[in-house]
Coordinates of C-alpha atoms in Angstrom, one line a residue:
M1 CA -74.0 -94.9 60.6
S2 CA -74.2 -98.7 60.0
G3 CA -71.9 -99.7 62.8
D4 CA -70.1 -101.9 60.4
N5 CA -66.4 -100.9 60.4
R6 CA -65.5 -103.1 57.4
Y7 CA -65.9 -100.0 55.2
D8 CA -63.4 -98.0 57.1
R9 CA -61.0 -101.0 57.2
F10 CA -61.2 -101.1 53.4
F11 CA -60.6 -97.3 53.1
G12 CA -57.7 -97.6 55.5
A13 CA -56.1 -100.5 53.7
E14 CA -56.3 -98.6 50.4
L15 CA -54.7 -95.5 52.0
D16 CA -51.9 -97.6 53.5
A17 CA -51.1 -99.1 50.1
L18 CA -51.0 -95.6 48.7
K19 CA -48.5 -94.5 51.4
Q20 CA -46.3 -97.5 51.0
A21 CA -46.0 -96.8 47.3
G22 CA -45.0 -93.2 48.1
N23 CA -48.0 -91.8 46.3
Y24 CA -50.0 -90.5 49.3
R25 CA -50.8 -86.8 49.1
F26 CA -50.1 -84.5 52.0
F27 CA -51.6 -81.0 52.1
A28 CA -49.4 -78.1 53.2
D29 CA -51.3 -75.6 55.3
L30 CA -50.4 -72.4 53.6
E31 CA -51.3 -68.8 54.2
R32 CA -50.4 -66.5 51.4
R33 CA -49.4 -63.0 52.5
R34 CA -51.0 -60.2 50.6
G35 CA -48.4 -58.3 48.6
A36 CA -45.6 -60.7 49.6
F37 CA -46.1 -63.6 47.1
P38 CA -44.3 -66.0 46.6
A39 CA -43.7 -65.8 50.3
A40 CA -46.3 -67.6 52.5
L41 CA -46.7 -68.9 56.0
N42 CA -46.7 -72.6 56.5
R43 CA -48.9 -73.4 59.5
H44 CA -48.2 -76.6 61.4
A45 CA -48.6 -78.2 64.8
G46 CA -45.4 -76.4 66.1
G47 CA -46.6 -73.0 65.0
A48 CA -45.8 -71.3 61.7
R49 CA -42.8 -70.5 59.5
Q50 CA -42.2 -68.5 56.3
I51 CA -41.6 -70.4 53.1
T52 CA -41.3 -69.6 49.4
V53 CA -43.8 -71.2 47.0
W54 CA -42.3 -72.6 43.8
C55 CA -45.1 -74.7 42.4
S56 CA -48.1 -72.3 42.3
N57 CA -50.3 -72.1 39.2
D58 CA -50.8 -68.4 40.0
Y59 CA -48.1 -68.0 37.3
L60 CA -47.9 -64.2 37.2
G61 CA -48.8 -63.4 40.8
M62 CA -52.1 -61.9 39.6
G63 CA -53.8 -63.2 42.8
Q64 CA -52.0 -60.4 44.6
H65 CA -52.3 -57.7 41.9
P66 CA -53.8 -54.3 43.2
D67 CA -56.2 -54.1 40.3
V68 CA -57.6 -57.5 41.0
L69 CA -57.9 -56.9 44.8
A70 CA -59.5 -53.5 44.3
A71 CA -62.1 -54.9 41.9
M72 CA -63.0 -57.7 44.3
H73 CA -63.3 -55.3 47.2
A74 CA -65.5 -52.9 45.2
A75 CA -67.8 -55.7 44.0
L76 CA -68.0 -57.2 47.5
D77 CA -69.0 -53.9 49.0
A78 CA -71.5 -53.2 46.2
M79 CA -73.1 -56.6 45.7
G80 CA -72.3 -58.7 48.8
A81 CA -70.7 -62.2 49.1
G82 CA -72.6 -64.7 47.0
A83 CA -74.4 -64.8 43.6
G84 CA -77.6 -66.0 45.2
G85 CA -78.3 -68.9 43.0
T86 CA -77.7 -70.6 39.7
R87 CA -77.2 -68.5 36.6
N88 CA -80.8 -69.3 35.6
I89 CA -82.2 -68.4 39.0
S90 CA -81.0 -64.9 40.0
G91 CA -77.3 -65.8 39.8
T92 CA -76.5 -63.9 36.6
T93 CA -75.1 -60.6 37.9
H94 CA -73.6 -57.7 35.9
A95 CA -70.2 -58.9 37.0
H96 CA -70.7 -62.2 35.2
V97 CA -72.0 -60.5 32.1
T98 CA -69.0 -58.2 32.1
L99 CA -66.5 -61.0 32.6
E100 CA -68.0 -63.1 29.7
A101 CA -67.8 -60.1 27.4
E102 CA -64.1 -59.6 28.3
L103 CA -63.4 -63.3 27.6
A104 CA -65.2 -63.3 24.3
D105 CA -63.1 -60.3 23.3
L106 CA -59.9 -61.9 24.5
H107 CA -60.4 -64.8 22.1
A108 CA -62.0 -62.8 19.3
K109 CA -65.1 -65.0 19.6
Q110 CA -68.8 -64.0 19.5
A111 CA -69.5 -65.2 23.1
A112 CA -68.2 -66.9 26.2
L113 CA -69.7 -68.8 29.1
V114 CA -68.2 -68.9 32.6
F115 CA -68.3 -72.0 34.8
T116 CA -67.3 -72.6 38.4
S117 CA -63.9 -74.1 37.6
G118 CA -61.8 -75.2 34.6
Y119 CA -62.5 -78.8 35.5
V120 CA -66.3 -78.2 35.3
S121 CA -66.0 -76.2 32.1
N122 CA -64.2 -79.1 30.4
W123 CA -66.4 -81.8 31.9
A124 CA -69.7 -80.0 31.1
S125 CA -68.8 -78.6 27.7
L126 CA -67.2 -81.7 26.2
G127 CA -69.7 -84.0 27.8
T128 CA -72.6 -81.9 26.4
L129 CA -71.3 -81.4 22.9
A130 CA -70.4 -85.0 22.4
A131 CA -73.6 -86.4 24.0
R132 CA -76.1 -84.3 22.1
M133 CA -74.7 -84.6 18.6
P134 CA -76.0 -88.0 17.3
G135 CA -73.2 -90.4 16.5
C136 CA -70.5 -88.0 17.6
V137 CA -67.0 -89.4 18.1
V138 CA -64.4 -87.6 20.2
V139 CA -60.8 -87.9 18.9
S140 CA -58.8 -87.2 22.0
D141 CA -55.1 -86.6 22.6
A142 CA -53.7 -89.3 24.8
G143 CA -52.2 -86.7 27.1
N144 CA -55.5 -84.8 27.8
H145 CA -56.4 -83.7 31.3
A146 CA -58.6 -85.8 33.6
S147 CA -61.4 -83.2 33.2
M148 CA -61.5 -83.8 29.5
I149 CA -61.4 -87.5 29.9
E150 CA -64.3 -87.4 32.4
G151 CA -66.3 -85.2 30.1
I152 CA -65.9 -87.5 27.2
R153 CA -66.7 -90.5 29.4
H154 CA -69.8 -88.8 30.8
S155 CA -71.1 -88.1 27.2
R156 CA -71.0 -91.9 26.4
A157 CA -69.9 -90.9 22.9
D158 CA -67.3 -93.0 21.1
R159 CA -63.8 -92.0 21.9
V160 CA -60.7 -92.5 19.8
L161 CA -57.3 -91.8 21.3
W162 CA -54.5 -90.5 19.2
K163 CA -50.9 -90.6 20.3
H164 CA -49.8 -87.5 22.1
N165 CA -49.1 -84.6 19.7
D166 CA -48.6 -87.2 16.9
I167 CA -50.0 -85.6 13.7
M168 CA -49.6 -88.7 11.6
D169 CA -51.5 -90.8 14.1
L170 CA -54.3 -88.2 14.3
E171 CA -54.7 -88.3 10.5
D172 CA -54.9 -92.1 10.6
K173 CA -57.6 -91.9 13.2
L174 CA -59.6 -89.2 11.4
K175 CA -59.4 -91.1 8.1
A176 CA -61.0 -94.1 9.7
I177 CA -64.1 -92.2 10.7
P178 CA -66.9 -91.6 8.1
Q179 CA -66.7 -88.0 6.7
D180 CA -70.4 -87.3 7.6
R181 CA -70.1 -88.5 11.2
P182 CA -69.8 -85.6 13.8
K183 CA -66.3 -85.4 15.2
I184 CA -64.5 -83.4 17.9
V185 CA -60.8 -83.2 18.0
A186 CA -60.0 -82.4 21.7
F187 CA -56.5 -81.4 22.8
E188 CA -54.5 -78.9 24.9
S189 CA -52.1 -76.2 24.0
V190 CA -49.7 -76.5 26.9
Y191 CA -49.6 -79.8 28.7
S192 CA -49.2 -79.2 32.4
M193 CA -46.9 -82.0 33.5
D194 CA -44.3 -82.1 30.7
G195 CA -44.8 -78.5 29.6
D196 CA -44.9 -79.4 25.8
I197 CA -46.9 -77.5 23.3
A198 CA -49.3 -78.9 20.7
P199 CA -48.8 -78.4 17.0
I200 CA -52.1 -76.4 16.7
A201 CA -51.8 -75.3 13.1
A202 CA -51.3 -78.9 11.9
I203 CA -54.2 -80.1 14.0
C204 CA -56.4 -77.5 12.6
D205 CA -55.4 -78.5 9.0
L206 CA -56.5 -82.1 9.7
A207 CA -59.7 -81.1 11.5
E208 CA -60.7 -78.9 8.6
R209 CA -59.8 -81.6 6.0
Y210 CA -61.9 -84.3 7.8
G211 CA -64.8 -82.1 8.9
A212 CA -64.1 -82.1 12.7
M213 CA -64.8 -79.5 15.3
T214 CA -61.7 -78.3 17.3
Y215 CA -61.8 -78.1 21.1
L216 CA -58.7 -76.5 22.6
D217 CA -57.9 -76.4 26.3
E218 CA -55.7 -73.4 26.9
V219 CA -55.8 -73.4 30.7
H220 CA -52.0 -73.3 31.1
A221 CA -51.6 -70.7 28.4
V222 CA -54.2 -68.0 28.8
G223 CA -52.7 -64.8 30.3
L224 CA -49.2 -66.1 29.5
Y225 CA -48.9 -66.2 25.7
G226 CA -50.0 -64.0 22.8
P227 CA -50.0 -60.2 22.5
R228 CA -53.0 -59.9 24.9
G229 CA -52.7 -63.1 26.8
G230 CA -55.1 -65.1 24.6
G231 CA -52.9 -68.2 24.7
I232 CA -50.8 -70.2 22.3
A233 CA -53.6 -70.0 19.6
E234 CA -53.4 -66.2 19.8
R235 CA -49.6 -66.2 19.7
E236 CA -49.7 -68.3 16.5
G237 CA -52.6 -66.4 14.9
L238 CA -54.9 -69.4 15.0
M239 CA -57.8 -68.4 17.3
G240 CA -60.1 -68.0 14.3
R241 CA -59.6 -71.7 13.3
I242 CA -60.6 -73.1 16.7
D243 CA -64.3 -73.8 17.3
V244 CA -64.2 -74.0 21.1
I245 CA -61.5 -72.4 23.3
Q246 CA -61.6 -73.4 26.9
G247 CA -59.7 -71.6 29.7
T248 CA -59.4 -71.0 33.4
L249 CA -59.4 -68.0 35.6
G250 CA -57.6 -69.9 38.4
K251 CA -54.1 -69.9 37.0
A252 CA -52.5 -67.0 35.3
Y253 CA -55.5 -64.8 36.1
G254 CA -55.1 -65.6 39.8
V255 CA -58.7 -66.1 40.9
V256 CA -61.0 -69.1 40.2
G257 CA -63.4 -70.3 37.5
G258 CA -63.4 -71.8 34.0
Y259 CA -64.9 -70.8 30.7
V260 CA -65.4 -71.6 27.1
A261 CA -65.5 -69.2 24.1
G262 CA -66.8 -69.7 20.6
S263 CA -69.8 -68.9 18.4
A264 CA -72.9 -67.3 19.9
V265 CA -75.0 -70.3 18.9
M266 CA -72.5 -72.9 20.4
V267 CA -72.3 -70.9 23.7
D268 CA -76.1 -70.6 23.8
F269 CA -76.3 -74.4 23.2
L270 CA -74.1 -75.1 26.2
R271 CA -75.9 -72.5 28.3
S272 CA -79.2 -74.3 27.5
F273 CA -78.1 -78.0 27.8
A274 CA -75.0 -78.4 30.0
S275 CA -76.2 -79.7 33.3
G276 CA -72.8 -78.8 34.9
F277 CA -73.7 -75.2 34.2
I278 CA -77.4 -75.2 34.7
F279 CA -77.6 -76.8 38.1
T280 CA -74.7 -75.2 40.0
T281 CA -74.6 -71.9 41.9
A282 CA -72.8 -69.1 40.0
L283 CA -69.4 -67.8 41.0
P284 CA -69.6 -65.0 43.6
P285 CA -69.8 -61.6 41.8
A286 CA -66.6 -60.4 43.6
V287 CA -64.7 -63.4 42.0
A288 CA -66.1 -62.6 38.6
A289 CA -65.1 -58.9 39.0
G290 CA -61.6 -59.8 40.1
A291 CA -61.2 -62.2 37.1
A292 CA -62.4 -59.5 34.7
A293 CA -59.9 -57.1 36.2
A294 CA -57.1 -59.6 35.7
V295 CA -58.1 -60.3 32.1
R296 CA -58.4 -56.6 31.3
H297 CA -55.0 -55.8 32.8
L298 CA -53.2 -58.6 31.0
K299 CA -54.7 -57.6 27.6
I300 CA -52.8 -54.3 27.8
S301 CA -49.8 -55.1 30.0
T302 CA -46.9 -57.2 28.6
A303 CA -44.6 -56.5 31.6
E304 CA -45.7 -59.6 33.6
R305 CA -45.3 -61.9 30.6
A306 CA -41.9 -60.6 29.7
A307 CA -40.6 -60.9 33.3
H308 CA -42.1 -64.3 33.6
Q309 CA -40.3 -65.6 30.5
A310 CA -37.0 -64.1 31.8
R311 CA -37.4 -65.9 35.1
V312 CA -38.2 -69.2 33.5
A313 CA -35.1 -68.9 31.3
E314 CA -32.9 -68.0 34.3
V315 CA -34.1 -71.0 36.4
R316 CA -33.5 -73.4 33.4
A317 CA -30.0 -72.1 32.9
R318 CA -29.1 -72.4 36.6
L319 CA -30.4 -75.9 36.7
D320 CA -28.3 -76.8 33.7
A321 CA -25.3 -75.3 35.4
H322 CA -25.7 -77.9 38.2
A323 CA -26.7 -80.7 35.8
I324 CA -30.0 -81.1 37.5
P325 CA -32.3 -83.0 35.0
H326 CA -35.4 -81.2 33.7
L327 CA -37.5 -81.9 30.6
A328 CA -36.9 -79.7 27.6
N329 CA -40.0 -77.8 26.5
D330 CA -40.9 -74.4 25.1
S331 CA -43.3 -73.4 27.9
H332 CA -43.0 -71.9 31.4
I333 CA -43.3 -75.3 33.2
I334 CA -40.1 -76.8 34.4
P335 CA -40.4 -80.6 35.3
V336 CA -37.4 -81.5 37.4
M337 CA -37.2 -85.3 37.0
V338 CA -36.6 -87.6 40.0
G339 CA -38.0 -90.9 38.7
D340 CA -38.7 -92.5 42.1
P341 CA -41.8 -91.7 44.2
V342 CA -40.2 -92.2 47.6
K343 CA -37.2 -90.0 46.8
C344 CA -39.5 -87.4 45.2
R345 CA -41.5 -87.2 48.4
W346 CA -38.3 -87.1 50.5
I347 CA -36.8 -84.3 48.4
S348 CA -40.1 -82.3 48.7
D349 CA -40.2 -82.8 52.5
Q350 CA -36.5 -81.8 52.8
L351 CA -37.0 -78.7 50.7
M352 CA -39.8 -77.6 53.0
D353 CA -38.3 -78.7 56.4
R354 CA -34.7 -77.6 55.9
H355 CA -34.9 -74.9 53.2
G356 CA -38.3 -73.3 53.5
I357 CA -39.1 -74.1 49.9
Y358 CA -42.5 -75.5 48.9
I359 CA -42.6 -77.7 45.8
Q360 CA -45.3 -80.4 45.8
P361 CA -44.1 -83.8 44.5
I362 CA -45.9 -85.1 41.4
N363 CA -46.3 -88.8 41.5
Y364 CA -48.5 -91.5 40.0
P365 CA -51.4 -91.4 38.9
T366 CA -50.8 -87.8 37.8
V367 CA -47.8 -88.9 35.9
P368 CA -46.7 -92.4 34.8
K369 CA -44.7 -94.5 37.3
G370 CA -41.0 -93.9 36.9
T371 CA -41.5 -90.3 35.8
E372 CA -42.0 -88.8 39.2
R373 CA -41.0 -85.1 39.4
L374 CA -40.9 -81.8 41.0
R375 CA -42.9 -79.3 38.9
I376 CA -41.4 -75.9 39.2
T377 CA -43.2 -72.8 38.1
P378 CA -41.2 -69.6 38.3
S379 CA -43.1 -66.3 38.4
P380 CA -42.2 -62.7 37.8
V381 CA -42.2 -62.1 41.6
H382 CA -39.5 -64.6 42.4
S383 CA -36.3 -62.7 43.1
A384 CA -32.7 -63.5 42.2
E385 CA -32.2 -64.5 45.8
D386 CA -35.1 -66.9 45.6
I387 CA -33.5 -68.5 42.6
D388 CA -30.1 -68.8 44.3
H389 CA -31.8 -70.4 47.3
L390 CA -33.8 -72.9 45.2
V391 CA -30.9 -74.1 43.0
G392 CA -28.5 -74.4 45.9
A393 CA -31.0 -76.5 47.9
L394 CA -31.8 -78.8 44.9
A395 CA -28.0 -79.3 44.2
D396 CA -27.5 -80.3 47.8
L397 CA -30.4 -82.7 47.9
W398 CA -29.4 -84.2 44.5
S399 CA -26.0 -85.1 46.0
Q400 CA -27.6 -86.6 49.1
C401 CA -30.0 -88.8 47.1
R402 CA -27.2 -89.8 44.7
L403 CA -29.5 -89.0 41.8
A404 CA -28.2 -88.8 38.3
R405 CA -27.0 -85.5 37.1
Q406 CA -27.8 -85.5 33.4
P407 CA -29.3 -82.3 31.9
L408 CA -32.4 -83.6 30.1
A409 CA -32.9 -80.1 28.8
A410 CA -30.0 -80.8 26.4
Q411 CA -31.6 -83.9 24.9

């Protein structure tokens, strides 16, 4: 240590400013209970209490599914805890090979490649593709996730932003790029904060017309949409028109990890050149086995998806009945709009402290200032009683905060 505390003073001042703006993040110490999700224990200085989680990205509760747990236990007993190295140095186990085959089949692609997280798969894949194609320009939706933005930045390729989900603006941007210049149109299917869905077919039309690759992030859609859980592109019959499909194993599939799927040569290219893949230890085989079990189950079972959609519709209707504002969208994500960082934090704290409901506030910089929100994610395992409790608590707190009651869902 240098003994110079000016660095800590700087760090502290920055944190103080974050707290004063209402944007400081507090972590809830949670302990999920096997078989009881969305119930969890919240551990704190005074002990522990039972709460209900309403903001998990384990959208279908697959992190508790018996098939997933059994596969992980079996792999742990058979292969031990860790992979033992990078994929190049002893870290490619049969569990990884099996998982990649399941993912390639899910998206009707020739091959797939698994990374340690969805963030890493975006950062490494976009960064490598854009960096190694001479003169490449990435045409990026303005609403893209930080992992995509960082991947493009890391590539040092030229980036052109197009207005979020605006097809006319996308065409204007593509027209301005020489036809023979390599291009990647990078976008998401379901955007995680507003829950809106991209016009994938129209984007594919333009990409094909102007000679661009398509790179589609489906992290908030895989497992949830399509006959086998392949995402929005599968639901709309468009997977064959997408060059690179990127997804996660840490949301609807309930485990952890990220992946890309596409042509065999493109996947081999990333395997051979992506530093974010080459130089990191592989996922533990038990994790890969659990993810494969989740993917396999959701390919054939539609019960979870149907129940999930019913719960989402029920929560939306109940919020409308109390005129609690939430953004209209066609996805499973329900952004309840507060519009003030301090009130958003206060409502979140009150939900936890008084009602045993955990919903993390979403403030700047995750969303623009003035659009602070509670991001609610119903699941098939939330009960009717859970919904009653949630809506009643929100209605009470809305009155206490004197927040506007205007159902944005109707706009």
